């Protein structure tokens, strides 16, 4: 009888495990694929004339021995040149980065760490690493219809659910999760922003996520269409390496149907670019931009770094100038950093989520060099110490800014007329920043990714959160402050510093005295602020601050 009692809890745990998720828990890091890993070789591997695929007989004796020993059944490039930039592709040796797949039907369970370690020691290998796995940075909830008051205003868009979008206009009726009262005006000032800029159809924002419900009445006119591709004819008409990618691509399942698997991506698309002033649903931050659907999370809310890396390159090569990555994993990856480098060198901005475990650890891609990392605030302008579901906004040396991230309402991926769903997390904050970035690019198509980062940082609203964390200038909890779209779009470019804003990675030798002066000026400015003025648009101010060196 005692044996039955002991075994029963184990049986429950086993039954609760997801069947589709083939991962292995690494006690020293996060999750990684059970049967795939990365190898970057020092020279290109040969292609079989018979199959057109990478040959399993490489001609390199030491490598062929390992391929045979570990039952490798397939080798393919992570990055194909396709319609990409050949100079940058060559610069980072992207043609030499491969994903090796193990035949799961042969032998016992493979020890990926052992395999990676052995391949790394090969003199013909530059590096080898696991194919790590990450997740989205948001959790779904259902609304309390009595929690938000519909206070009509004449200059608001006519979208019927605009009143639920507190991050666009905060009337103070939705209380923060951690307790206390909401702060009127703790929002991004979108109504003032739209008087300056509403967006441009020429700006493409790639959403790397769970997919998008691209036939939703409030989204279908905003979806990016690959006009060079003829849908359904079975040919790669534009020679970009993907057949029939008329509305994007599904990297999780490697097909042309990037449908939303669990709703997260549809919420993100809502925030950035839902159709506005159409008497339906919600208002997107950018009224006119196009949304590229680059699905890289499966229906179980997991995404392999292979999918993430390939989806970044696809998005860059097919015209996206801003990439939204509301997702993250526990592990650093040289392959993922290569994809980030490719985007950065192509002048593409990547915005990513700080993640939601309420700690100061590094998550990826947010902490990779070149990525614009975003944390989350609640309806009272404080950092989200607790989302609607729990957790909390992460912090760290790499945080750039914060944005509203709790109870962010959006469209449902299953029901076109269900407007009671919200998501909470740094995912949603990331989407808000991507939306603001897309407006800045709409305003001036010549702006570089670095200029957009700089404007968002310097126009963010400082000293609005918990004074125990939100210190003058940059701090590890709020970064440069809570974003303000009006301040960003009205920013005087003549006042932007010519040298790059000091980042946690680099600090100029003589920056201390200069930043002391700026901190004093900012302190004087914010000493005059009070809560009653928080419903006013923030003035665009030029500010710099000291940050710690990255270690």
Short mmCIF file of N, CA and C in Angstrom, two decimals, residues 24 54 92 108 212 222 288 296-297 312 386 484:
data_model
loop_
_atom_site.label_atom_id
_atom_site.label_comp_id
_atom_site.label_asym_id
_atom_site.label_seq_id
_atom_site.Cartn_x
_atom_site.Cartn_y
_atom_site.Cartn_z
N UNK A 24 15.26 18.65 -22.83
CA UNK A 24 16.00 18.06 -21.73
C UNK A 24 16.35 19.17 -20.76
N UNK A 54 23.58 18.78 -47.47
CA UNK A 54 24.90 18.65 -46.87
C UNK A 54 25.22 17.18 -46.69
N UNK A 92 30.14 37.34 -41.06
CA UNK A 92 29.93 36.56 -39.84
C UNK A 92 30.03 35.05 -40.09
N UNK A 108 20.54 4.85 -27.29
CA UNK A 108 19.89 5.40 -26.12
C UNK A 108 19.84 6.92 -26.21
N UNK A 212 0.05 34.99 -35.95
CA UNK A 212 -0.98 36.04 -35.88
C UNK A 212 -2.25 35.53 -36.55
N UNK A 222 -3.71 45.03 -42.06
CA UNK A 222 -2.40 45.47 -41.60
C UNK A 222 -1.30 44.42 -41.81
N UNK A 288 -0.83 52.70 -39.49
CA UNK A 288 -0.68 52.36 -40.91
C UNK A 288 0.41 51.34 -41.21
N UNK A 296 7.72 31.90 -34.67
CA UNK A 296 8.85 31.10 -34.20
C UNK A 296 8.63 30.47 -32.83
N UNK A 297 7.35 30.38 -32.41
CA UNK A 297 6.97 29.64 -31.20
C UNK A 297 5.94 28.60 -31.60
N UNK A 312 14.84 35.75 -37.62
CA UNK A 312 15.45 37.09 -37.63
C UNK A 312 15.99 37.40 -39.02
N UNK A 386 4.57 42.44 -9.58
CA UNK A 386 3.67 41.29 -9.68
C UNK A 386 2.69 41.56 -10.82
N UNK A 484 7.54 57.44 -23.50
CA UNK A 484 6.53 58.44 -23.75
C UNK A 484 6.55 58.74 -25.25
#
